[in-house]
PDB file of C-alpha atoms in Angstrom:
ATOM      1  CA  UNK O 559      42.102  18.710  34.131  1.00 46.00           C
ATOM      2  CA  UNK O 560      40.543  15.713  35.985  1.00 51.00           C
ATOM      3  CA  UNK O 561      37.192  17.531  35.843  1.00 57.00           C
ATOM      4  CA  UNK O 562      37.080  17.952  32.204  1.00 56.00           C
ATOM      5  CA  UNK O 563      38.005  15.161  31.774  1.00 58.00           C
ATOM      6  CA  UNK O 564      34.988  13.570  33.627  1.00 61.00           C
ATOM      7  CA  UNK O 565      32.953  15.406  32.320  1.00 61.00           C
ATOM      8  CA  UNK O 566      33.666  15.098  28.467  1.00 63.00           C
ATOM      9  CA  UNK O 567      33.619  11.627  29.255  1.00 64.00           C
ATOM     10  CA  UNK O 568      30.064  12.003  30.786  1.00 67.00           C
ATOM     11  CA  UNK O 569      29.153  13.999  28.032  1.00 74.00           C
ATOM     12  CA  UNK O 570      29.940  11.413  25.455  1.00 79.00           C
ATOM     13  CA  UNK O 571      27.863   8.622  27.351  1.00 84.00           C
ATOM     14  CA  UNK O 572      25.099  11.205  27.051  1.00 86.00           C
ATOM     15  CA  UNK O 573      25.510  11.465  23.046  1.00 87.00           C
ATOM     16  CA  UNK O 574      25.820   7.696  23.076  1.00 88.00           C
ATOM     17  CA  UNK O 575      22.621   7.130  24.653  1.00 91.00           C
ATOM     18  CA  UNK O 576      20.994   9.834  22.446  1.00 92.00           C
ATOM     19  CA  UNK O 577      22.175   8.510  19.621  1.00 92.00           C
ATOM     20  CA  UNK O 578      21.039   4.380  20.364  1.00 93.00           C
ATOM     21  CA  UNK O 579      17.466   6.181  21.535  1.00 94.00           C
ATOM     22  CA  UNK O 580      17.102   8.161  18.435  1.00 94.00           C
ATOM     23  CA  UNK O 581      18.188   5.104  16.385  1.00 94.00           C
ATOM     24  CA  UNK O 582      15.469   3.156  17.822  1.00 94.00           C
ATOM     25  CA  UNK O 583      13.412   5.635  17.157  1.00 95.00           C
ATOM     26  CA  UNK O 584      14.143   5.973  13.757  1.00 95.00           C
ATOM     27  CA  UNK O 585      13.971   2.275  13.370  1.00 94.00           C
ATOM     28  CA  UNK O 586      10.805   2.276  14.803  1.00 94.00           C
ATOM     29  CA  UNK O 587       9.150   5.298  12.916  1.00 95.00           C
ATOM     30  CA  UNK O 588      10.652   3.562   9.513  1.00 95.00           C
ATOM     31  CA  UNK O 589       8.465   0.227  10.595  1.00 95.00           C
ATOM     32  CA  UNK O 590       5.241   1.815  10.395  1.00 96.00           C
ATOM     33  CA  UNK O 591       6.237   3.792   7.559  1.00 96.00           C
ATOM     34  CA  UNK O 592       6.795   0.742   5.794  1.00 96.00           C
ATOM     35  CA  UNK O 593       3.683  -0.788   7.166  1.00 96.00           C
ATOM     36  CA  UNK O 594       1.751   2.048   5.809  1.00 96.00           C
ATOM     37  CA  UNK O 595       3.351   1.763   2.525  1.00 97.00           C
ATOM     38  CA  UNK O 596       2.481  -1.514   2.515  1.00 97.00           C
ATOM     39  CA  UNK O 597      -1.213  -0.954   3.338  1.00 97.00           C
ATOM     40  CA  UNK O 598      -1.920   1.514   1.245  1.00 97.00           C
ATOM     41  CA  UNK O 599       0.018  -0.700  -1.811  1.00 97.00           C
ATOM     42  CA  UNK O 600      -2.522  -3.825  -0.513  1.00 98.00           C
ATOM     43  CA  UNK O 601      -5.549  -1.601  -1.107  1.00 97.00           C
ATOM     44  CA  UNK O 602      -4.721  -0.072  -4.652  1.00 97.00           C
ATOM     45  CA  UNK O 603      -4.250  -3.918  -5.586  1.00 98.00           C
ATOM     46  CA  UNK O 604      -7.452  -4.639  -3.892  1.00 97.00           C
ATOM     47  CA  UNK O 605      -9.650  -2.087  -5.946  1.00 97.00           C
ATOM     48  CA  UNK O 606      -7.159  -2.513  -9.274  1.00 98.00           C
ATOM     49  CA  UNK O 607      -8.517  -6.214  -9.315  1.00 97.00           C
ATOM     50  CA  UNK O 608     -12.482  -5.102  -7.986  1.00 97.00           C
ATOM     51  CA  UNK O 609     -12.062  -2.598 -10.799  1.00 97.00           C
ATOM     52  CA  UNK O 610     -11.075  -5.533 -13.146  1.00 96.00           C
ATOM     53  CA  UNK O 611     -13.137  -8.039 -12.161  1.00 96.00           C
ATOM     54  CA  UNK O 612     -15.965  -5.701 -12.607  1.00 96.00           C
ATOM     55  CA  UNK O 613     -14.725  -4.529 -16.142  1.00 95.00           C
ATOM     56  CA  UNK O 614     -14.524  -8.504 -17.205  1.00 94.00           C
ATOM     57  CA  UNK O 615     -18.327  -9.142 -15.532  1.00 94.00           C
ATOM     58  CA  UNK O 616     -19.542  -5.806 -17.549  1.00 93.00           C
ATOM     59  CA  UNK O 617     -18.166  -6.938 -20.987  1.00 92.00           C
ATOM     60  CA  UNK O 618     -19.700 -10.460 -20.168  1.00 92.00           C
ATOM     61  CA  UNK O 619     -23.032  -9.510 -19.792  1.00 90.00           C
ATOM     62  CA  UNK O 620     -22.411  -7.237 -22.678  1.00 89.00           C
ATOM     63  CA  UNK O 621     -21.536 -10.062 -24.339  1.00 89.00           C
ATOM     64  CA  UNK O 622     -24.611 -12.396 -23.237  1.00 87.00           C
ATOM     65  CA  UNK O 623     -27.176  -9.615 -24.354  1.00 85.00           C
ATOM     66  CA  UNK O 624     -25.472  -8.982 -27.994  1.00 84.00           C
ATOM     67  CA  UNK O 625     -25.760 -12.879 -28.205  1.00 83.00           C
ATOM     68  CA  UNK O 626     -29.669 -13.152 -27.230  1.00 81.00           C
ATOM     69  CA  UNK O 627     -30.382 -10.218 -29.171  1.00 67.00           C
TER      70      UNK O 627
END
């Protein structure tokens, strides 16, 4: 019984490392998966507000040639 006991014991540091590895793993993988998110959220913004500002310009000029006309 001594040896199973050892062992089981053994075994359970094993899971215990596994398991603190794979949370830092996780942990990790969930960082750049926010980071990404994040990115890719920063550069719909980006173009929503070129795509605006280039809407407001357009109706500008619009308006500047109906006015001269």
């Amino acid at each position: 019984m001594g040896k199973e006991d050892k062992k089981t014991k053994y075994e359970g540091e094993e899971v215990k490392e596994r398991k603190k590895k794979r949370a830092k793993s996780d942990k990790k993988d969930k960082k750049e998966n926010d980071k990404k998110e994040n990115d890719k959220k920063e550069k719909k913004e980006k173009k929503e507000k070129k795509e605006k500002k280039e809407k407001k310009e357009k109706k500008e000029k619009k308006i500047v040639a109906d006015m001269q006309d």
